[in-house]
Amino acid sequence: MAVNAAKHGVKTLGVIGSGQMGLGIAFVAAVKAQVPKVLLCDASPAQLKKGVAFFDKLLAKDVSKGKLTQEEADAAKARLHPVDGIPALKLSSDDSPQMVIEAATESLAVKQKIFGSLASTLPLSTILATNTSSISVTKIAASAIAENAKAGSEDAIEGPKRVLGLHFFNPVPVMKLVELIPALQTSKDIVDRAHAFAEACGKTVTHSTDVPGFVSNRLLMPFINEAIMTLEKGISSKEDIDTCLRFGMGHPMGPLALADFIGLDTCLYIMETMYRETCDSKYRPSVLLGRMVDAGWYGKKSGKGFYDYPSDTRV
Ligand code: CAA
């Protein structure tokens, strides 16, 4: 087994959500960490199919570029197992994942439901991680209590201790960072094992307290928001704003192109969370950002944002 396996102890990993993020996490777990069984879970069969097809595409690209041999790609593919719902993560009474990473829609209600269901399905020993980019990990952890656990029982107290944030970045196979966010309730051994797991996935790990936006989005989102306000005020064109940061500061993408790449709805959601939870005016979302989301212009995924994206350029 790959490096650090003894430290993290993950032989079976569950990944909830087979969109860009979930699929990317499943990919690095199968290819880099070489976790023997990666259960990719999505409630939508169509999305699951799309996710598996993208996994195959990434493997084929790595083989064509000489980054993987065909044998290595075949072995990675054999580690991936699509499953259609949370109950299917428990393979048998004595075989269930040692860790599950949730990468579902960025909505507290959705995540609370998933974590309640994970806690009811899987043993207390399963590490439960969320890939949230802004929601309070402490709030999510508080929902990781089995349905039948009585208030104040050991299950109700222990359940939230195995929850933490593992924040990956898009595109997951390319971006080298994972931000680790312990909830208020998380126990130290869970943090150490999750850190070792993220390293086994080939990532550098930084730690952040559970504050709105953590470190990454506390810095990135006001930067993107300021670029949108710069456009909104007519100070410069979108192209010049992006060129300024690309050629002046060496960013791989300008902030407006990056906002399109992340998703304008996601950027707005994160800004709103930071603004609401801190009541600090420096996090006030740009009006233009709100209007673009009102229009359904979500960026690359919807075909239109600050720039236009023909369907063949979208994943
Ligand atoms: N999935 C997997 N791999 C992808 C990919 C995707 N969606 N998109 C691009 N890549 C890979 C390409 O296959 C290529 O791989 P090889 O080196 O093996 O050929 C590599 O990335 C470079 O791609 P390209 O040559 O096509 O294009 P590029 O050089 O312009 O790079 C980029 C594209 C990697 C996206 C680069 O522009 C970049 O780093 N942009 C910044 C991305 C960023 O900041 N991400 C973080 C967003 S914030 C976030 O995710 C968290 C949050 O909470 C909001």
XYZ file of C-alpha atoms and ligand atoms in Angstrom:
369
model
C 0.000 0.000 0.000
C 1.091 3.613 -0.573
C 3.011 5.871 1.813
C 1.375 6.795 5.108
C -1.233 4.015 4.823
C -0.213 2.767 8.267
C -0.798 6.251 9.681
C -4.198 6.939 8.158
C -5.496 3.357 8.092
C -7.842 3.958 5.150
C -8.382 0.754 3.165
C -11.849 1.689 1.975
C -12.802 5.303 1.273
C -16.298 6.594 0.577
C -16.713 9.754 -1.496
C -20.130 11.430 -1.518
C -20.786 13.354 -4.731
C -19.344 12.580 -8.158
C -19.150 16.142 -9.477
C -15.851 17.929 -10.204
C -14.668 17.891 -6.580
C -15.830 14.430 -5.509
C -14.523 12.851 -8.661
C -11.172 14.599 -8.265
C -10.904 13.371 -4.660
C -11.759 9.805 -5.734
C -9.115 10.105 -8.468
C -6.223 11.148 -6.192
C -7.297 8.557 -3.592
C -7.188 5.765 -6.199
C -4.115 6.942 -8.125
C -1.886 8.644 -5.535
C -2.898 7.179 -2.156
C -3.723 3.858 -3.847
C -6.576 3.194 -1.443
C -7.644 -0.402 -2.274
C -11.383 0.420 -2.477
C -12.791 3.827 -3.374
C -16.600 3.892 -3.199
C -17.890 6.786 -5.301
C -21.423 7.579 -4.201
C -24.026 9.733 -5.904
C -27.796 9.710 -5.601
C -28.067 10.607 -9.302
C -27.224 7.665 -11.616
C -26.635 10.088 -14.523
C -24.125 12.134 -12.504
C -22.395 8.962 -11.302
C -22.024 7.803 -14.895
C -20.601 11.190 -15.871
C -18.162 11.068 -12.960
C -16.884 7.602 -13.901
C -16.470 8.675 -17.541
C -14.390 11.669 -16.409
C -12.280 9.373 -14.175
C -11.545 7.253 -17.273
C -10.708 10.380 -19.273
C -8.212 11.569 -16.625
C -6.564 8.127 -16.531
C -6.315 7.989 -20.335
C -4.745 11.482 -20.397
C -2.153 10.475 -17.788
C -1.306 7.329 -19.778
C -0.977 9.308 -23.020
C 1.359 11.775 -21.258
C 3.485 8.963 -19.796
C 2.527 9.896 -16.207
C 0.988 6.451 -15.646
C 1.580 3.099 -17.337
C -1.462 1.279 -18.727
C -1.066 -1.279 -15.898
C -1.119 1.472 -13.248
C -4.188 3.025 -14.852
C -5.957 -0.345 -14.945
C -5.109 -0.925 -11.260
C -6.464 2.535 -10.337
C -9.651 1.874 -12.322
C -10.128 -1.451 -10.510
C -10.039 0.428 -7.171
C -13.040 2.607 -8.128
C -16.506 1.282 -7.253
C -19.570 3.395 -8.076
C -22.359 3.044 -5.482
C -25.807 4.565 -5.584
C -26.494 5.826 -2.067
C -25.240 6.146 1.513
C -26.632 2.734 2.674
C -24.476 1.075 -0.034
C -21.308 2.432 1.649
C -21.680 -0.261 4.288
C -20.571 -3.247 2.257
C -21.331 -5.804 4.976
C -21.672 -5.909 8.764
C -17.874 -6.009 9.165
C -16.814 -4.117 6.028
C -17.372 -0.393 5.831
C -15.149 2.578 4.949
C -12.612 3.879 7.463
C -13.171 7.348 6.024
C -15.870 9.157 4.043
C -15.331 12.504 2.328
C -18.462 14.463 1.485
C -18.320 16.701 -1.593
C -22.024 17.335 -2.183
C -23.832 20.608 -2.875
C -22.685 23.571 -0.764
C -25.801 23.784 1.405
C -25.949 23.388 5.188
C -29.292 21.561 5.048
C -27.999 19.069 2.458
C -24.819 18.433 4.444
C -26.672 18.054 7.765
C -28.902 15.426 6.180
C -25.925 13.550 4.724
C -23.955 13.578 7.991
C -26.998 12.414 9.979
C -27.430 9.579 7.523
C -23.692 8.685 7.567
C -23.754 8.598 11.377
C -26.776 6.281 11.317
C -25.194 3.945 8.739
C -21.498 3.730 9.640
C -19.664 2.826 12.876
C -18.296 5.507 15.214
C -14.770 4.614 14.077
C -15.392 6.038 10.555
C -13.756 9.425 9.974
C -16.293 11.782 8.380
C -14.810 14.666 6.383
C -16.535 17.503 4.562
C -15.109 19.335 1.575
C -17.120 22.451 2.406
C -15.505 25.720 1.340
C -17.296 27.983 3.820
C -19.940 26.292 5.972
C -19.145 25.903 9.682
C -17.546 22.482 10.149
C -18.660 22.642 13.783
C -22.304 22.932 12.648
C -21.874 20.005 10.257
C -20.181 17.939 13.010
C -23.112 18.599 15.326
C -25.375 16.783 12.846
C -23.223 13.608 12.816
C -25.306 11.817 15.414
C -27.111 8.556 14.665
C -30.889 8.874 14.480
C -31.451 6.441 17.349
C -28.752 7.913 19.668
C -30.222 9.325 22.867
C -29.232 12.849 23.886
C -26.185 12.742 26.175
C -25.423 9.076 25.276
C -21.888 8.029 24.321
C -22.951 7.837 20.645
C -24.280 11.391 20.735
C -21.076 12.698 22.320
C -18.613 10.632 20.272
C -20.345 11.078 16.864
C -19.208 14.672 16.200
C -15.628 13.977 17.390
C -14.780 12.106 14.156
C -15.862 14.970 11.844
C -13.520 17.512 10.263
C -13.090 19.638 7.146
C -10.773 18.486 4.346
C -10.905 21.270 1.785
C -9.560 20.270 -1.640
C -9.085 22.714 -4.538
C -10.267 22.570 -8.123
C -8.937 20.859 -10.247
C -8.147 18.376 -7.478
C -5.593 16.312 -9.456
C -3.629 19.513 -10.181
C -3.885 21.750 -7.096
C -1.397 20.712 -4.426
C -3.194 21.999 -1.327
C -5.614 20.530 1.184
C -6.818 22.780 3.963
C -7.639 20.857 7.140
C -10.258 22.337 9.473
C -10.977 20.650 12.790
C -14.454 21.333 14.175
C -14.703 22.456 17.782
C -15.573 18.827 18.619
C -12.879 16.997 16.547
C -10.465 14.739 18.411
C -6.720 15.021 17.851
C -6.183 11.471 16.523
C -8.772 12.114 13.787
C -6.887 15.267 12.745
C -3.587 13.344 12.581
C -5.041 10.498 10.519
C -6.821 12.843 8.096
C -3.607 14.868 7.697
C -1.695 11.675 6.850
C -4.401 10.673 4.374
C -4.282 14.016 2.535
C -0.491 13.713 2.309
C -0.875 10.216 0.878
C -3.065 11.822 -1.820
C 0.022 13.873 -2.774
C -1.130 17.091 -1.082
C 0.526 19.670 1.135
C -1.698 20.231 4.158
C -2.355 23.485 6.014
C -4.529 23.818 9.118
C -7.141 26.460 9.841
C -9.470 27.183 12.719
C -13.164 26.808 11.859
C -13.862 30.442 10.951
C -15.992 31.615 7.962
C -13.979 31.025 4.759
C -11.116 29.362 6.701
C -7.769 30.780 5.481
C -8.084 30.154 1.739
C -11.437 31.788 1.034
C -10.943 34.502 3.644
C -8.140 35.695 1.352
C -9.344 34.591 -2.084
C -12.991 35.675 -2.037
C -12.496 39.345 -1.038
C -9.839 39.496 -3.796
C -12.271 38.136 -6.399
C -15.060 40.355 -5.042
C -12.825 43.446 -5.331
C -12.029 42.532 -8.953
C -15.784 42.346 -9.665
C -16.318 45.735 -7.982
C -13.456 47.140 -10.077
C -15.348 46.025 -13.192
C -18.678 47.216 -11.786
C -17.255 50.702 -11.205
C -15.979 50.861 -14.792
C -12.366 51.262 -13.709
C -11.167 48.808 -16.351
C -12.329 46.102 -18.752
C -12.644 42.458 -17.643
C -9.776 41.516 -19.940
C -7.476 44.202 -18.517
C -8.345 43.336 -14.907
C -7.445 39.701 -15.560
C -4.334 40.559 -17.599
C -3.125 42.824 -14.805
C -3.067 39.956 -12.325
C -1.813 37.344 -14.786
C 1.082 39.302 -16.193
C 1.738 41.668 -13.303
C 1.567 39.149 -10.488
C 2.039 35.808 -12.222
C -1.392 34.371 -11.369
C -2.318 31.421 -13.635
C -5.782 32.951 -14.179
C -7.121 36.452 -13.642
C -9.673 36.852 -10.800
C -12.702 37.148 -13.112
C -11.754 34.033 -15.094
C -11.115 32.281 -11.773
C -14.555 33.332 -10.483
C -16.105 31.798 -13.629
C -14.026 28.647 -13.054
C -15.087 28.300 -9.392
C -18.729 29.197 -10.179
C -20.268 32.622 -9.549
C -23.022 31.041 -7.435
C -20.362 29.433 -5.239
C -18.434 32.724 -4.927
C -21.647 34.533 -3.941
C -22.563 31.827 -1.432
C -19.137 32.025 0.221
C -19.165 35.851 0.349
C -22.685 35.797 1.826
C -21.633 33.268 4.467
C -18.586 35.330 5.462
C -20.623 38.561 5.506
C -23.494 37.048 7.509
C -21.307 35.282 10.048
C -18.865 38.140 10.697
C -21.137 41.167 10.065
C -17.976 42.764 8.642
C -18.645 45.078 5.659
C -15.385 44.055 3.991
C -17.128 40.809 3.004
C -20.175 42.499 1.389
C -20.751 40.764 -1.970
C -20.659 42.948 -5.082
C -24.117 43.820 -6.439
C -22.988 42.798 -9.936
C -22.053 39.325 -8.650
C -25.558 38.950 -7.186
C -27.206 40.118 -10.411
C -25.177 37.712 -12.542
C -26.261 34.830 -10.322
C -29.874 36.117 -10.558
C -29.506 35.853 -14.334
C -28.336 32.249 -14.105
C -24.834 33.217 -15.270
C -22.868 30.860 -13.047
C -19.627 30.901 -15.043
C -17.994 28.012 -16.863
C -20.502 25.358 -15.747
C -23.504 27.260 -17.193
C -21.722 28.455 -20.336
C -21.783 32.142 -19.372
C -20.159 34.244 -16.700
C -17.738 37.113 -17.208
C -16.710 35.177 -20.331
C -18.574 32.780 -22.658
C -17.828 29.044 -22.675
C -18.874 26.914 -25.647
C -20.240 23.524 -24.520
C -17.150 21.597 -25.703
C -14.920 23.485 -23.226
C -17.016 22.486 -20.222
C -16.405 19.322 -18.157
N -9.468 18.280 -13.998
C -8.276 17.652 -13.988
N -7.172 18.159 -14.572
C -7.298 19.342 -15.205
C -8.508 20.063 -15.265
C -9.637 19.460 -14.617
N -10.827 20.069 -14.578
N -8.304 21.204 -15.954
C -7.002 21.213 -16.308
N -6.404 20.108 -15.856
C -5.007 19.710 -16.026
C -4.687 19.508 -17.493
O -5.070 18.230 -17.920
C -3.183 19.694 -17.489
O -2.586 18.507 -17.006
P -1.165 18.023 -17.579
O -0.149 18.935 -16.948
O -1.074 16.617 -17.121
O -1.253 18.187 -19.047
C -2.976 20.792 -16.436
O -4.158 20.786 -15.627
C -2.816 22.157 -17.057
O -3.977 22.377 -17.870
P -3.993 23.178 -19.236
O -2.627 23.065 -19.894
O -5.178 22.754 -20.011
O -4.317 24.668 -18.828
P -3.539 25.682 -17.922
O -2.069 25.519 -17.992
O -4.146 26.962 -18.302
O -3.980 25.304 -16.438
C -5.363 25.392 -14.538
C -5.325 25.203 -16.047
C -4.623 24.237 -13.841
C -6.829 25.339 -14.125
C -4.670 26.768 -14.159
O -5.211 27.803 -14.921
C -4.782 27.122 -12.706
O -4.019 26.652 -11.864
N -5.776 28.005 -12.366
C -6.036 28.404 -11.002
C -6.972 27.385 -10.379
C -7.305 27.703 -8.959
O -6.958 28.735 -8.392
N -8.028 26.762 -8.311
C -8.504 26.954 -6.962
C -9.878 27.507 -7.013
S -10.531 27.771 -5.394
C -11.180 26.289 -4.942
O -11.193 25.338 -5.643
C -11.729 26.171 -3.577
C -12.831 27.019 -3.160
O -13.225 26.845 -2.010
C -13.492 28.008 -3.976
